[in-house]
Amino acid sequence: MIPLAEFKQFTEQQPAFKVLKPWWDVLAEYLTVAMLMIGVFGCTLQVTQDKIICLPSHELRENLSEAPCQQLLPRGVSEEMGGLREVSGLKNNLDLQQYSFINQLCYETALHWYAKYFPYLVVIHTLIFMVCTSFWFKFPGTSSKIEHFISILGKCFDSPWTTRALSEVSGENHKGATAGRATATMEASAGPGKASEGEKEKVLVEPEKVVTEPPAVTLLDKKEGEQAKALFEKVKKFRVHVEEGDILYTMYIRQTVLKVCKFFAILVYNLVYVEKISFLVACRVETSEVTGYASFCCNHTKAHLFSKLAFCYISFVCVYGLTCLYTLYWLFHRPLKEYSFRSVREETGMGDIPDVKNDFAFMLHLIDQYDSLYSKRFAVFLSEVSESRLKQLNLNHEWTPEKLRQKLQRNARGQLELALCMLPGLPDTVFELSEVEALRLEAICDITFPPGLSQLVNLQELSLLHSPARLPFSLQIFLRDRLKVIRVKCEELREVPLWVFGLRGLEELHLEGLFPPELARAATLESLRELKQLKVLSLRSNASKVPASVTDVAGHLQRLSLHNDGARLLALNSLKKLAVLRELELVACGLERIPHAIFSLGALQELDLKDNHLRSIEEILSFQHCRKLVTLRLWHNQIAYVPEHVRKLRGLEQLYLSHNKLETLPSQLGMCSGLRLLDISHNGLRSLPPELGLLQNLQHLALSYNALEALPDELFFCRKLRTLLLGYNHLSQLSPQVGALRALSRLELKGNRLEGLPEELGNCAGLKKAGLLVEDTLYEGLPAEVREKLEEE
């Protein structure tokens, strides 16, 4: 007896694979089990019982017909029984061994092969059907994809995020309808009479039953949120991998075609040979020398049962074949290599769910045959909107209000600032910090400000650094008069949000980004006409000229900063219209001379021409027209000399000439009597003119990183000097007259060739040890009483 469990391995699959088995595959599986039982039953009978029983024929050889058992066929029952009684009276003189020999010999030679091997054929064909059905679950090229898909599908189906996402969408979709039904029910209830309080409550609660999931299920903890986030990544990678080919679709078609061909072959030969299963079999064997007989009449003991099993088997095969034909029809009558989520998009409201193709589409079609709910829940993890909602939820879990408050700091303006960098999104918890005055967002992609932004009632400054942001119109109204400072940094200036140029209460606008090559020459910037209160405009780009829209704010703009990153600024005529401009920065604009348009700015107080290519500043004479100019920064250029008419700048208070190529200074510089700060460090000066001693208002003098070998004694006539930087020169001694600088609080002497320090340093009442930058050995060489004075608190 062969146990049926021995064949289990041919059909055994993981239970989860059932979702990829449509109804026809399930029916075919049951049919194969039935056919297998027929085969196993037939094989069991074949093995355990006698196959054939033979008796010798007593007819004479010359009278023997071609069918020696013809006389036993059921033509007449009486004749048949009479004939049998007559033969049974004869003695055959054969022993048991001879009968066994004849039975075996006739079974092998006389019985038709179909009658002999029918049960084995049934088992073999059924096993082939089983292999064909489950082959794609076992083949390495397909089984790995199927297992991966089933694993992800199960996680998507059971994920709490799926339930939450569908519940939220369902609530949004049915909100209007629910309200309508509730109103209608209330009116209907109030018609006959006034409803009781309990009835009213029931009416209001009843429509909420359309939400299939209880509210408690929609709550996600941090761990579940992280798992859902990882699941989104898995789905993305799996989709890219599976959509590349169609091996699953091709393999399923091939095994179905093979089953159809197998069905037709089995049906044809079974219908042809089923009649060969006969109850009586004539046997002629040359065994007369052994047994004395050459003709035998044999009885196939299981012929009747096998014939019935054969007809049952053929019936099952026909049904099985019809399922295979239907499968082929299903495979070819519709495009199974494309799958549309249109119905899911309409039902859930997630309009960004993409359609899929190839093997991914085919597996989803199979899933729909099992349960379309799987596709619907799986689609949640294909939606970018759903993913963004999940990221937002995870962000809110991670960035609690308490954690955000720990990041609050005072910025340079003294405002309470919250800075967030490189986050996957903007946490909603940010808007619970109503005390925030400045919000700095850096490298945060696709920001959409929620209505909660209106809770930041103290917000005055907003920085968007590589963080594109969308602002609903209602919030634009909220920020329009409230926001004072905004900073936007992006790859190209055309990425600057348009709502920025509608903030009419804005006082400072800082933009950083490049003009596209085709727009760099025109330097077109959005209109600034709405910015009626703009006072500061900073633009860091690659413009070839001053943007024309700058003139839109000419009547109230007080500070303009253009940083060109080395690109040459050619046209500056627009500057002439900035009548009230007080501060102008033209940094790294490739200027070789001071632009003449600057001399028309009568209200100009500060000018910065840092990092240009200035070699000559002969035009400095024209600065006398800028009567309010107090600060002039010409640092980080290639200036080789200062012209003598620098003396005309008597109102100048700060002059920066560091990082140039100066070797001498004109004596007329001492006539700039208003100078309070003079920075000529990082040059090649070897000496200083004595006329510098005339700068009686000088408080800060920077001479570091030059080649000075000595200082004129007249320099120490500058009694108001507080900072004197002499580091990294070639000084061999420091004049004792340094003691006359009573106000001196900072003195740098490092990097020189000094052998000692004058003890007159003790007379500098404002100088302390912390303000004296010198080598330790030189400091230790000072008298003890001098060191004590310097170390006094």
PDB file of C-alpha atoms in Angstrom, residues 222 392-408 418 420 423 427-433 435:
ATOM      1  CA  LYS A 222       7.501  55.246  16.517  1.00  0.00           C
ATOM      2  CA  GLN A 392       5.589  63.526   8.392  1.00  0.00           C
ATOM      3  CA  LEU A 393       4.245  61.239  11.093  1.00  0.00           C
ATOM      4  CA  ASN A 394       7.707  59.828  11.814  1.00  0.00           C
ATOM      5  CA  LEU A 395       9.105  63.341  11.960  1.00  0.00           C
ATOM      6  CA  ASN A 396       6.496  64.343  14.492  1.00  0.00           C
ATOM      7  CA  HIS A 397       7.392  61.307  16.598  1.00  0.00           C
ATOM      8  CA  GLU A 398      11.105  62.075  16.437  1.00  0.00           C
ATOM      9  CA  TRP A 399      11.000  65.851  16.824  1.00  0.00           C
ATOM     10  CA  THR A 400       8.836  66.498  19.827  1.00  0.00           C
ATOM     11  CA  PRO A 401       8.228  70.085  21.008  1.00  0.00           C
ATOM     12  CA  GLU A 402      10.532  69.471  23.963  1.00  0.00           C
ATOM     13  CA  LYS A 403      13.372  68.366  21.689  1.00  0.00           C
ATOM     14  CA  LEU A 404      12.873  71.349  19.404  1.00  0.00           C
ATOM     15  CA  ARG A 405      12.954  73.770  22.301  1.00  0.00           C
ATOM     16  CA  GLN A 406      16.407  72.467  23.171  1.00  0.00           C
ATOM     17  CA  LYS A 407      17.631  73.706  19.772  1.00  0.00           C
ATOM     18  CA  LEU A 408      16.437  77.267  20.280  1.00  0.00           C
ATOM     19  CA  LEU A 418      15.212  77.552  15.487  1.00  0.00           C
ATOM     20  CA  LEU A 420      16.755  72.648  11.266  1.00  0.00           C
ATOM     21  CA  LEU A 423      15.588  66.618   7.606  1.00  0.00           C
ATOM     22  CA  PRO A 427       7.864  68.536  11.575  1.00  0.00           C
ATOM     23  CA  ASP A 428       4.402  69.828  12.416  1.00  0.00           C
ATOM     24  CA  THR A 429       5.578  70.203  16.001  1.00  0.00           C
ATOM     25  CA  VAL A 430       7.637  73.228  14.911  1.00  0.00           C
ATOM     26  CA  PHE A 431       4.465  75.274  14.809  1.00  0.00           C
ATOM     27  CA  GLU A 432       3.757  74.576  18.460  1.00  0.00           C
ATOM     28  CA  LEU A 433       6.717  76.799  19.427  1.00  0.00           C
ATOM     29  CA  GLU A 435       7.932  81.881  20.841  1.00  0.00           C
TER      30      GLU A 435
END
